[in-house]
C-alpha cells in the first residue's frame, strides 16, 4: 500500500508530542485520512490488547541474559518497527530472521517476547506452561468485560480454572457440540438453498455468507438465537470494538491508565457501552430463566445460557456462579461473534478458516476434485448421515484439507497473547515478570526446518504424517497449546468441516476473475482475506425437500 503523506507524518511525529499533545491526534483524525491512520492503529490495536494490568515488569535482573531484539525508541519502544504495509505476523517473522526464535521487543512501556519456532513455542506452552498461563488485559478490555472475570481474559487462578473446566465439560464438550447438530444443519441448509436460488452465473460473496453462517450457528448455540434488542446489542458491540480496537493511549501506558482514560473520555464511553450490554444480557438471562420456569421448554436445543442457569440453580460448583459470571460468558461469546474487527478476531476464526479453505480449493482444482469425490461418495448413503460421517472422521481427505488450510492460514496468526506472573528462564533467556508473549503460529506453520515446501498447499503431506493440531505437536498450533489452548476446537471444527462438506457436495465452484485469485491478507489480529471471496456456484445434485 502506498504510504500517504499523513502516515509519514504520523511516523515522524515525535512521540513525546503524542503523549503530551493529545490534540495533535485529534487533528490527525479530523483530517479523516483514515486509511493512513488505520495502519498506525493496527500497531496500536495489538499493543492495546497486549498491554496489561499485569505489567509488573519491575523485577528485571540486569545480569541475566535477555533475548536478542532490535533497539528501542524512547516512549514507543519498538512499535515503529511494525509499521508498514505487511500484516504484523509477516513483519515479525522477518524480524525474527535477524534476531532469532525468541525475540525481545518493547511496545510502549511493556516488554514483549515474540516466539517463532516450534521448539521455543514448546518451551513456553509446555515446559513453562504454568508460568505463562495468564493473559494480559488492557485497561479498556478490563472496563468492559467484568474485570477480566471470564474465560478468555481471565487471570490464571482458581476461579478461572473452574470456569474453564465448566466450559470444557459443559459448554464445548464433544457431546454438547453434537447436540447442536440441528442448529448446524438448519443454518447450513439455509445457506445451501440461498446459494442454489441465486441467478445462474452470478457471483456469491462467500466470505460474507460464511461469516453470517458462523455468526448464526454461534448465536443460536450461545443464546438460543435472535432476540428483541439485537440491533442495540450489535451496534454497541461494534462501538466497543472500535473503542477497544482503536488508538488507546491508556493501553499503551498501563502505568497511568486511569488518568489517560479520563483524559481521552474513553472510560466514560466504555462504561456507557457496558451499561447497554449489561441491560441486554440481563434481558437474555431473564428470558431464559422465565422459559425454564414456565416448564414450556418444548424441544428446543439447550443453549449455553440454559446450561449455565441450570448449573447456577444446582449450586454444585465450588464457587457461586453469579448472574454477572453468566452475563460475562454470554457477552464474551457474542463479542467473539459480532465484533467483526475486534482485537481477538475470535469468532471469525471458523469463518476465516472456511474462507481460506475455499480459496485454496479453487486455486487447486485437483485437490478440489479429490475432496469432492470423497464427500460425494461418503454421502451416497443419504444426506441425513452426513454429519455423523464427518464427525466420526470418515472424511480423511477433507480433514487433511482443513489441516493444511490451518497450517498456512491460522485464523489467529499470533494466537492470543500470554503474560508471565513470575520471572522465568526460557531456552537460556531470562523473561522478566509481566512480559507479554506472542507466539507466531503462522511463521511456525511455514518453518522450512519442519515443513517441506512450506509455502505450498499440499494436503497430501498429512497422509503419512501424524502431526496434529490437538496440542501435542508444536509444529502445528492453529488452536494454541497448553493450559490456554482453544477450548472451542470441537465446536469450530464441527462448523468448518460440516459446512465445507455441504458446499462441496452440492455445488461445483469456480473463480471467474480475470486475474489470479487475490490471496492477500487484510490487517487486524485475525488473518482474514483482504478482499471478499466471490465465486460462481453450479448446483450439481438435487436439494433435499425443505
Ligand atoms: C477454527 C476455529 C478456531 C480457531 C482456529 C481457534 C483458535 C484459538 C486460539 C489460537 C486461541 C488461543 C490459544 C492459546 O493462547 O494458546 C483460542 C482461544 C479460545 N477460543 Fe478458539 N478458535 C476457534 C474456534 C473457537 C470457537 C468456535 C469457540 C467457542 C465457541 C472458541 C473459544 C475460545 C476460547 C473461550 C478461548 C480462550 C481460551 C483461554 O484463554 O483459556 N474458539 N482459540
Coordinates of C-alpha atoms and ligand atoms in Angstrom, one line a residue:
X1 CA 0.0 0.0 0.0
X2 CA 1.3 3.4 -0.9
X3 CA 2.1 5.4 2.2
X4 CA 0.2 8.7 2.2
X5 CA 1.7 11.9 3.4
X6 CA -0.2 11.6 6.6
X7 CA 1.2 8.3 7.5
X8 CA 4.7 9.5 7.0
X9 CA 3.8 12.5 9.2
X10 CA 2.5 10.1 11.9
X11 CA 5.6 8.0 11.7
X12 CA 7.7 11.1 12.1
X13 CA 5.8 12.6 14.9
X14 CA 7.9 13.0 18.0
X15 CA 6.3 10.6 20.3
X16 CA 6.6 13.0 23.2
X17 CA 4.0 15.0 21.3
X18 CA 1.7 12.1 21.0
X19 CA 1.6 11.8 24.7
X20 CA 1.6 15.4 25.8
X21 CA -0.3 16.9 22.9
X22 CA -3.2 14.8 22.6
X23 CA -4.9 17.4 20.4
X24 CA -2.5 16.5 17.7
X25 CA -4.0 13.1 17.4
X26 CA -7.4 14.7 17.3
X27 CA -6.2 16.8 14.4
X28 CA -5.0 13.7 12.7
X29 CA -8.4 12.2 12.9
X30 CA -10.1 15.4 11.8
X31 CA -8.2 15.2 8.6
X32 CA -10.1 12.0 8.0
X33 CA -7.2 10.3 6.4
X34 CA -8.3 7.1 8.0
X35 CA -6.5 4.8 5.6
X36 CA -3.2 6.0 6.8
X37 CA -4.2 6.3 10.4
X38 CA -5.6 2.7 10.3
X39 CA -2.1 1.4 9.5
X40 CA -0.9 3.2 12.6
X41 CA -3.8 2.0 14.6
X42 CA -3.1 -1.6 13.5
X43 CA 0.0 -1.5 15.5
X44 CA -1.7 0.0 18.4
X45 CA -4.6 -2.5 18.2
X46 CA -2.2 -5.2 19.1
X47 CA -0.5 -3.2 21.7
X48 CA -3.8 -2.2 23.2
X49 CA -4.7 -5.8 23.7
X50 CA -1.2 -6.7 24.8
X51 CA -0.6 -4.1 27.4
X52 CA -2.0 -5.4 30.5
X53 CA -2.7 -4.6 34.0
X54 CA -0.3 -7.4 34.7
X55 CA 2.7 -5.4 33.6
X56 CA 4.7 -5.7 36.7
X57 CA 7.9 -5.9 34.8
X58 CA 9.9 -4.4 37.6
X59 CA 12.0 -7.4 38.5
X60 CA 14.2 -7.4 35.5
X61 CA 17.6 -8.6 36.6
X62 CA 20.1 -6.9 34.5
X63 CA 22.8 -9.5 34.9
X64 CA 20.7 -12.2 33.2
X65 CA 20.8 -12.8 29.6
X66 CA 17.8 -11.3 27.8
X67 CA 16.6 -12.4 24.4
X68 CA 18.0 -10.5 21.5
X69 CA 16.0 -7.8 19.8
X70 CA 16.1 -4.6 17.9
X71 CA 16.9 -1.3 19.7
X72 CA 14.0 0.7 21.0
X73 CA 13.0 4.3 20.7
X74 CA 12.1 6.3 23.8
X75 CA 8.4 6.0 24.8
X76 CA 7.1 4.0 21.9
X77 CA 9.8 1.2 22.2
X78 CA 9.7 -0.9 19.0
X79 CA 6.2 -0.1 17.7
X80 CA 7.6 1.8 14.7
X81 CA 9.1 -1.5 13.5
X82 CA 5.7 -2.9 12.9
X83 CA 4.6 0.0 10.7
X84 CA 4.4 -0.8 7.0
X85 CA 2.2 -2.4 4.5
X86 CA 2.6 -6.0 5.8
X87 CA 0.4 -7.7 8.4
X88 CA 2.1 -7.9 11.8
X89 CA 2.8 -11.7 11.7
X90 CA 4.8 -11.3 8.5
X91 CA 6.8 -8.4 9.8
X92 CA 7.6 -10.3 13.0
X93 CA 8.7 -13.3 11.0
X94 CA 11.1 -11.0 9.0
X95 CA 12.4 -9.5 12.2
X96 CA 12.9 -12.9 13.8
X97 CA 15.1 -14.0 10.9
X98 CA 17.6 -11.4 12.2
X99 CA 17.1 -11.8 16.0
X100 CA 16.1 -15.4 16.4
X101 CA 13.1 -17.5 17.5
X102 CA 13.0 -15.8 20.9
X103 CA 13.0 -12.1 20.2
X104 CA 12.6 -9.2 22.6
X105 CA 10.6 -6.1 21.7
X106 CA 9.0 -3.3 23.7
X107 CA 5.6 -1.8 22.9
X108 CA 5.3 1.5 24.7
X109 CA 6.1 0.6 28.3
X110 CA 5.6 -3.1 28.0
X111 CA 8.2 -5.8 27.4
X112 CA 7.2 -8.2 24.6
X113 CA 8.7 -11.5 23.6
X114 CA 7.9 -13.0 20.2
X115 CA 8.3 -16.7 19.7
X116 CA 8.9 -18.0 16.1
X117 CA 9.9 -21.7 16.3
X118 CA 8.2 -24.8 17.4
X119 CA 10.9 -25.5 20.0
X120 CA 10.5 -22.1 21.6
X121 CA 6.7 -22.5 21.5
X122 CA 7.0 -25.8 23.3
X123 CA 9.3 -24.1 25.9
X124 CA 6.5 -21.6 26.5
X125 CA 3.3 -23.6 26.2
X126 CA 4.6 -26.9 27.6
X127 CA 7.7 -26.6 29.7
X128 CA 6.8 -23.3 31.2
X129 CA 3.0 -23.5 30.6
X130 CA 2.1 -22.7 34.2
X131 CA 4.3 -19.6 34.3
X132 CA 2.7 -18.3 31.0
X133 CA -0.9 -19.2 31.8
X134 CA -2.3 -15.7 32.2
X135 CA -3.4 -13.3 29.6
X136 CA -2.5 -9.6 29.6
X137 CA -5.6 -7.4 29.9
X138 CA -5.7 -3.9 28.5
X139 CA -7.4 -1.2 30.7
X140 CA -10.2 -0.9 28.1
X141 CA -10.9 -4.7 28.0
X142 CA -10.8 -4.6 31.8
X143 CA -13.5 -1.9 31.9
X144 CA -15.9 -3.7 29.5
X145 CA -15.5 -7.3 30.5
X146 CA -16.4 -7.6 34.1
X147 CA -12.8 -7.0 35.4
X148 CA -11.5 -9.9 33.4
X149 CA -13.6 -12.5 35.2
X150 CA -14.3 -14.5 32.2
X151 CA -12.7 -17.3 30.3
X152 CA -10.8 -15.5 27.6
X153 CA -9.4 -12.6 29.6
X154 CA -9.3 -14.3 33.0
X155 CA -6.1 -14.4 35.1
X156 CA -4.9 -17.9 35.8
X157 CA -6.3 -18.5 39.2
X158 CA -8.7 -21.0 40.9
X159 CA -11.8 -19.2 39.7
X160 CA -10.6 -19.2 36.1
X161 CA -9.7 -22.9 36.3
X162 CA -13.2 -23.7 37.5
X163 CA -14.8 -21.5 34.7
X164 CA -12.6 -23.1 32.1
X165 CA -13.4 -26.6 33.4
X166 CA -17.1 -25.8 33.2
X167 CA -16.7 -24.6 29.6
X168 CA -14.7 -27.6 28.6
X169 CA -17.1 -30.2 30.2
X170 CA -20.4 -28.5 29.9
X171 CA -20.4 -26.0 27.0
X172 CA -17.9 -27.0 24.5
X173 CA -17.5 -30.8 25.0
X174 CA -17.9 -33.1 22.0
X175 CA -21.2 -34.3 23.4
X176 CA -22.6 -30.7 23.6
X177 CA -21.2 -29.8 20.2
X178 CA -23.0 -32.9 18.8
X179 CA -26.2 -31.7 20.5
X180 CA -26.0 -28.5 18.3
X181 CA -26.3 -30.6 15.2
X182 CA -29.8 -29.5 14.4
X183 CA -28.7 -25.8 14.6
X184 CA -25.8 -26.5 12.2
X185 CA -28.0 -28.5 9.8
X186 CA -30.7 -25.8 9.7
X187 CA -28.3 -22.9 9.1
X188 CA -26.2 -24.8 6.5
X189 CA -29.3 -25.9 4.7
X190 CA -30.5 -22.2 4.6
X191 CA -27.1 -21.3 3.1
X192 CA -27.2 -24.1 0.5
X193 CA -30.7 -23.1 -0.5
X194 CA -29.9 -19.4 -0.8
X195 CA -26.8 -20.2 -3.0
X196 CA -28.9 -22.5 -5.1
X197 CA -31.6 -19.8 -5.6
X198 CA -29.0 -17.2 -6.8
X199 CA -29.4 -16.4 -10.6
X200 CA -27.1 -18.7 -12.6
X201 CA -23.8 -17.3 -13.4
X202 CA -23.9 -14.8 -10.6
X203 CA -21.1 -14.5 -8.1
X204 CA -21.7 -15.5 -4.5
X205 CA -19.9 -13.4 -1.9
X206 CA -18.8 -16.5 0.0
X207 CA -16.8 -14.6 2.6
X208 CA -20.0 -12.7 3.7
X209 CA -22.2 -15.8 3.6
X210 CA -19.7 -17.9 5.7
X211 CA -19.3 -15.1 8.2
X212 CA -23.1 -14.9 8.6
X213 CA -23.5 -18.6 8.9
X214 CA -20.8 -18.9 11.6
X215 CA -22.4 -16.0 13.4
X216 CA -25.8 -17.6 13.4
X217 CA -24.6 -21.0 14.5
X218 CA -22.8 -19.4 17.5
X219 CA -25.7 -17.1 18.3
X220 CA -28.2 -19.9 18.4
X221 CA -25.8 -22.1 20.4
X222 CA -25.0 -19.4 23.0
X223 CA -28.3 -17.6 23.5
X224 CA -30.8 -19.6 21.5
X225 CA -30.9 -17.2 18.6
X226 CA -32.2 -13.8 17.8
X227 CA -33.7 -11.5 20.5
X228 CA -35.6 -8.3 20.9
X229 CA -32.8 -5.8 21.4
X230 CA -30.5 -7.4 18.9
X231 CA -29.9 -4.2 17.0
X232 CA -28.9 -2.2 20.1
X233 CA -26.7 -5.1 21.2
X234 CA -24.9 -5.5 17.9
X235 CA -24.4 -1.7 17.4
X236 CA -23.0 -1.5 21.0
X237 CA -20.6 -4.4 20.3
X238 CA -19.5 -2.5 17.2
X239 CA -18.8 0.6 19.3
X240 CA -16.8 -1.4 21.8
X241 CA -14.8 -3.0 19.0
X242 CA -13.9 0.5 17.8
X243 CA -13.0 1.8 21.3
X244 CA -11.0 -1.3 22.3
X245 CA -9.6 -1.7 18.9
X246 CA -8.7 1.9 18.3
X247 CA -6.0 4.2 19.4
X248 CA -5.9 3.8 23.1
X249 CA -3.1 5.6 24.9
X250 CA -4.3 4.1 28.1
X251 CA -3.4 0.7 26.8
X252 CA -0.1 1.9 25.6
X253 CA 0.9 3.2 29.0
X254 CA -0.6 0.9 31.6
X255 CA 1.2 2.6 34.5
X256 CA -1.2 5.6 34.2
X257 CA -4.3 4.1 32.6
X258 CA -6.9 5.8 34.8
X259 CA -5.6 9.2 34.1
X260 CA -5.3 8.7 30.3
X261 CA -8.7 7.1 30.0
X262 CA -10.3 10.0 31.8
X263 CA -8.3 12.5 29.7
X264 CA -9.5 10.8 26.4
X265 CA -13.0 10.3 27.5
X266 CA -12.6 6.6 26.7
X267 CA -13.6 5.4 30.2
X268 CA -17.0 7.2 30.0
X269 CA -17.8 5.8 26.6
X270 CA -16.8 2.3 27.6
X271 CA -18.8 2.4 30.8
X272 CA -21.8 3.6 28.8
X273 CA -21.4 0.6 26.4
X274 CA -21.0 -1.7 29.4
X275 CA -24.3 -0.5 30.8
X276 CA -26.1 -1.1 27.5
X277 CA -24.6 -4.6 27.1
X278 CA -25.4 -5.3 30.6
X279 CA -29.1 -4.4 30.0
X280 CA -29.4 -6.7 27.1
X281 CA -27.5 -9.5 28.8
X282 CA -29.9 -9.1 31.7
X283 CA -32.8 -9.4 29.4
X284 CA -31.3 -12.6 27.8
X285 CA -30.8 -14.2 31.2
X286 CA -34.3 -13.1 32.4
X287 CA -36.0 -14.6 29.4
X288 CA -34.1 -17.8 29.7
X289 CA -35.0 -18.1 33.3
X290 CA -38.7 -17.4 32.6
X291 CA -38.6 -20.1 29.8
X292 CA -37.2 -22.6 32.3
X293 CA -39.6 -21.7 35.0
X294 CA -42.7 -21.9 32.6
X295 CA -42.0 -25.6 32.0
X296 CA -42.7 -24.8 28.4
X297 CA -39.2 -25.8 27.4
X298 CA -40.6 -27.7 24.3
X299 CA -38.0 -29.5 22.3
X300 CA -35.5 -26.6 21.9
X301 CA -31.8 -27.4 21.9
X302 CA -30.4 -26.4 25.3
X303 CA -28.1 -23.4 24.6
X304 CA -25.1 -22.2 26.7
X305 CA -27.3 -19.8 28.7
X306 CA -29.7 -22.6 29.6
X307 CA -26.8 -24.8 30.7
X308 CA -25.2 -22.0 32.9
X309 CA -28.6 -21.2 34.5
X310 CA -29.1 -24.9 35.4
X311 CA -25.6 -25.1 36.9
X312 CA -26.3 -22.0 38.9
X313 CA -29.6 -23.5 40.2
X314 CA -28.0 -26.8 41.1
X315 CA -25.3 -24.9 43.0
X316 CA -22.9 -27.8 42.6
X317 CA -19.9 -25.7 41.8
X318 CA -17.2 -24.9 44.5
X319 CA -17.9 -21.2 43.9
X320 CA -21.1 -19.2 43.4
X321 CA -21.9 -18.8 39.8
X322 CA -23.5 -15.3 39.8
X323 CA -25.6 -13.7 37.1
X324 CA -22.6 -11.5 36.4
X325 CA -20.5 -14.5 35.5
X326 CA -23.2 -15.8 33.2
X327 CA -23.5 -12.4 31.6
X328 CA -19.8 -12.2 31.1
X329 CA -19.8 -15.6 29.2
X330 CA -22.8 -14.5 27.1
X331 CA -21.2 -11.2 26.3
X332 CA -17.8 -12.6 25.5
X333 CA -19.2 -15.3 23.3
X334 CA -21.3 -12.7 21.5
X335 CA -18.4 -10.3 21.3
X336 CA -16.4 -13.1 19.6
X337 CA -19.2 -13.5 17.2
X338 CA -20.2 -9.9 16.4
X339 CA -17.2 -7.9 17.0
X340 CA -16.0 -8.1 13.4
X341 CA -12.7 -6.3 13.5
X342 CA -12.3 -7.0 17.2
X343 CA -8.9 -7.3 18.6
X344 CA -9.1 -11.0 19.2
X345 CA -10.8 -11.7 15.9
X346 CA -12.4 -14.6 17.8
X347 CA -15.4 -15.9 16.2
X348 CA -14.3 -15.1 12.9
X349 CA -11.9 -18.0 13.4
X350 CA -14.3 -20.6 11.9
X351 CA -15.5 -18.4 9.0
X352 CA -11.9 -17.3 8.3
X353 CA -10.8 -20.9 8.1
X354 CA -13.6 -21.8 5.7
X355 CA -12.9 -18.8 3.6
X356 CA -9.3 -19.7 3.1
X357 CA -10.1 -23.4 2.6
X358 CA -12.4 -22.5 -0.3
X359 CA -9.9 -20.0 -1.7
X360 CA -7.2 -22.7 -1.7
X361 CA -9.5 -25.3 -3.2
X362 CA -10.5 -23.1 -6.2
X363 CA -6.8 -22.4 -6.8
X364 CA -6.0 -26.1 -6.7
X365 CA -8.6 -27.9 -8.9
X366 CA -7.0 -31.3 -8.5
X367 CA -7.4 -31.1 -4.7
X368 CA -11.0 -29.8 -5.1
X369 CA -11.9 -32.7 -7.4
X370 CA -10.4 -35.3 -4.9
X371 CA -12.1 -33.8 -1.9
X372 CA -15.5 -33.5 -3.7
X373 CA -15.2 -37.2 -4.8
X374 CA -14.6 -38.2 -1.2
X375 CA -17.6 -36.2 0.1
X376 CA -20.0 -37.3 -2.6
X377 CA -19.1 -41.0 -2.2
X378 CA -19.4 -40.8 1.6
X379 CA -22.8 -39.1 1.4
X380 CA -24.3 -41.5 -1.2
X381 CA -25.8 -43.5 1.7
X382 CA -28.0 -40.5 2.4
X383 CA -27.6 -36.9 3.4
X384 CA -29.1 -37.4 6.9
X385 CA -26.0 -39.3 7.8
X386 CA -23.7 -36.5 6.6
X387 CA -22.8 -35.0 9.9
X388 CA -22.1 -38.4 11.5
X389 CA -19.8 -39.3 8.7
X390 CA -17.9 -36.0 9.2
X391 CA -17.7 -36.0 13.0
X392 CA -16.6 -39.7 13.2
X393 CA -13.6 -38.8 11.0
X394 CA -14.8 -40.8 7.9
X395 CA -13.8 -38.0 5.5
X396 CA -10.0 -38.2 5.9
X397 CA -9.1 -36.1 2.9
X398 CA -11.4 -33.3 3.9
X399 CA -9.7 -33.3 7.3
X400 CA -6.3 -33.1 5.6
X401 CA -7.6 -30.1 3.6
X402 CA -8.7 -28.4 6.8
X403 CA -5.4 -29.1 8.5
X404 CA -3.4 -27.8 5.5
X405 CA -5.6 -24.7 5.5
X406 CA -5.0 -24.1 9.2
X407 CA -1.2 -24.6 8.7
X408 CA -1.0 -21.9 6.0
X409 CA -3.7 -19.6 7.3
X410 CA -4.1 -19.9 11.1
X411 CA -7.1 -17.6 11.8
X412 CA -5.2 -16.1 14.9
X413 CA -1.7 -16.0 13.5
X414 CA -0.2 -14.8 16.8
X415 CA -2.6 -16.9 18.9
X416 CA -3.8 -14.8 21.9
X417 CA -1.1 -13.1 23.9
X418 CA 0.0 -14.6 27.3
X419 CA 1.8 -13.0 30.2
X420 CA 4.0 -14.5 32.9
X421 CA 3.1 -13.9 36.5
X422 CA 6.6 -14.8 37.6
X423 CA 10.1 -14.3 36.0
X424 CA 11.4 -17.5 34.4
X425 CA 14.1 -18.8 32.1
X426 CA 13.2 -19.9 28.6
X427 CA 15.9 -21.6 26.5
X428 CA 18.7 -19.8 28.4
X429 CA 17.0 -16.4 28.4
X430 CA 15.5 -14.5 31.3
X431 CA 11.9 -13.5 30.7
X432 CA 11.0 -10.9 33.4
X433 CA 7.6 -10.9 35.1
X434 CA 4.9 -9.2 33.2
X435 CA 6.3 -9.9 29.7
X436 CA 3.7 -10.3 27.0
X437 CA 4.4 -13.3 24.9
X438 CA 3.2 -13.6 21.3
X439 CA 3.6 -16.9 19.6
X440 CA 3.8 -16.6 15.8
X441 CA 1.9 -19.7 14.9
X442 CA 1.7 -18.5 11.3
X443 CA 5.5 -18.5 11.0
X444 CA 5.9 -21.8 12.8
X445 CA 3.4 -23.5 10.3
X446 CA 5.7 -22.3 7.5
X447 CA 9.0 -23.0 9.0
X448 CA 11.2 -24.7 6.4
X449 CA 13.1 -26.6 9.1
X450 CA 10.0 -28.6 9.8
X451 CA 7.9 -28.4 6.7
X452 CA 8.9 -29.4 3.2
X453 CA 7.9 -26.9 0.5
X454 CA 6.2 -24.9 3.3
X455 CA 4.6 -22.2 1.2
X456 CA 2.6 -24.7 -1.0
X457 CA -0.9 -26.0 -0.3
X458 CA -0.4 -29.8 -0.2
X459 CA -3.0 -31.7 1.9
X460 CA -1.3 -34.9 0.9
X461 CA 1.6 -34.0 3.2
X462 CA -0.6 -35.3 6.1
X463 CA -1.1 -38.7 4.5
X464 CA 1.9 -40.3 6.3
X465 CA 2.4 -37.6 8.9
X466 CA 0.7 -37.9 12.2
X467 CA 1.2 -34.2 13.1
X468 CA -2.0 -32.9 14.6
X469 CA -3.3 -29.7 16.0
X470 CA -4.8 -31.1 19.1
X471 CA -2.0 -29.6 21.3
X472 CA 0.6 -32.4 21.3
X473 CA 2.8 -31.2 18.5
X474 CA 4.2 -27.6 18.4
X475 CA 4.9 -27.6 14.6
X476 CA 1.2 -27.0 14.0
X477 CA -0.6 -24.8 16.6
X478 CA -3.6 -23.0 15.0
X479 CA -5.5 -23.7 18.2
X480 CA -2.6 -22.9 20.5
X481 CA -1.4 -25.3 23.2
X482 CA -1.1 -26.0 26.9
X483 CA -3.5 -24.6 29.5
X484 CA -4.8 -21.8 27.4
X485 CA -5.4 -23.8 24.3
X486 CA -8.6 -23.1 22.4
X487 CA -11.4 -25.0 24.2
X488 CA -13.7 -24.4 21.2
X489 CA -11.7 -26.7 18.9
X490 CA -14.6 -29.3 18.6
X491 CA -17.2 -26.6 18.1
X492 CA -15.0 -24.8 15.5
X493 CA -14.1 -28.0 13.6
X494 CA -17.7 -29.2 13.5
X495 CA -18.8 -25.9 11.9
X496 CA -15.9 -25.8 9.4
X497 CA -16.0 -29.5 8.3
X498 CA -19.8 -29.8 8.1
X499 CA -20.1 -26.5 6.1
X500 CA -17.3 -27.3 3.7
X501 CA -18.6 -30.8 3.1
X502 CA -22.1 -29.5 2.2
X503 CA -20.7 -26.8 -0.1
X504 CA -18.6 -29.3 -1.9
X505 CA -21.3 -31.9 -2.0
X506 CA -24.0 -29.8 -3.7
X507 CA -22.0 -27.4 -5.8
X508 CA -19.1 -27.1 -8.2
X509 CA -17.2 -23.9 -7.5
X510 CA -15.3 -21.7 -9.9
X511 CA -13.4 -18.5 -9.6
X512 CA -14.0 -16.5 -12.8
X513 CA -12.0 -13.3 -12.3
X514 CA -9.7 -12.0 -15.0
X515 CA -6.6 -12.1 -12.8
X516 CA -5.4 -14.8 -10.4
X517 CA -7.4 -15.0 -7.2
X518 CA -6.0 -12.4 -4.7
X519 CA -4.8 -14.2 -1.6
X520 CA -3.7 -11.1 0.3
X521 CA -4.4 -11.0 4.0
X522 CA -6.2 -8.0 5.4
X523 CA -5.0 -6.1 8.5
X524 CA -6.1 -6.9 12.0
X525 CA -5.3 -9.5 14.6
X526 CA -7.0 -12.2 12.6
X527 CA -5.9 -13.3 9.1
X528 CA -9.0 -12.6 7.1
X529 CA -8.8 -12.2 3.3
X530 CA -8.3 -8.6 2.3
X531 CA -10.9 -8.8 -0.5
X532 CA -14.1 -11.0 -0.2
X533 CA -14.1 -14.3 -1.9
X534 CA -16.6 -14.2 -4.7
X535 CA -17.2 -17.5 -6.6
X536 CA -19.6 -18.9 -9.1
X537 CA -21.5 -22.0 -7.9
X538 CA -23.3 -24.6 -10.1
X539 CA -25.7 -26.9 -8.4
X540 CA -24.7 -30.5 -9.2
X541 CA -27.1 -32.5 -7.0
X542 CA -30.8 -32.1 -6.2
X543 CA -31.5 -30.3 -2.9
X544 CA -33.4 -32.4 -0.3
X545 CA -37.0 -31.3 0.4
X546 CA -37.2 -28.2 2.6
Ligands
LIG1 C1 -11.3 -22.8 13.6 C2 -11.8 -22.3 14.7 C3 -11.0 -21.8 15.8 C4 -9.6 -21.5 15.9 C5 -8.6 -21.7 14.8 C6 -9.4 -21.0 17.3 C7 -8.1 -20.6 17.7 C8 -7.9 -20.2 19.0 C9 -6.6 -19.8 19.5 C10 -5.3 -19.8 18.7 C11 -6.7 -19.5 20.8 C12 -5.6 -19.1 21.8 C13 -4.9 -20.3 22.3 C14 -3.6 -20.1 23.1 O1 -3.4 -19.0 23.6 O2 -2.8 -21.0 23.2 C15 -8.1 -19.6 21.2 C16 -8.7 -19.4 22.4 C17 -10.0 -19.5 22.7 N1 -11.0 -20.0 21.9 FE1 -10.8 -20.6 20.0 N2 -10.6 -21.0 17.9 C18 -11.6 -21.4 17.1 C19 -12.9 -21.6 17.4 C20 -13.4 -21.3 18.7 C21 -14.9 -21.5 19.0 C22 -15.9 -21.9 18.0 C23 -15.0 -21.1 20.3 C24 -16.2 -21.1 21.2 C25 -17.4 -21.3 20.8 C26 -13.7 -20.7 20.8 C27 -13.5 -20.3 22.1 C28 -12.2 -20.0 22.6 C29 -12.0 -19.5 23.9 C30 -13.0 -19.4 25.0 C31 -10.6 -19.2 24.0 C32 -9.9 -18.7 25.2 C33 -9.2 -19.9 26.0 C34 -8.4 -19.4 27.2 O3 -8.0 -18.3 27.2 O4 -8.1 -20.2 28.0 N3 -12.8 -20.9 19.8 N4 -8.8 -20.1 20.0

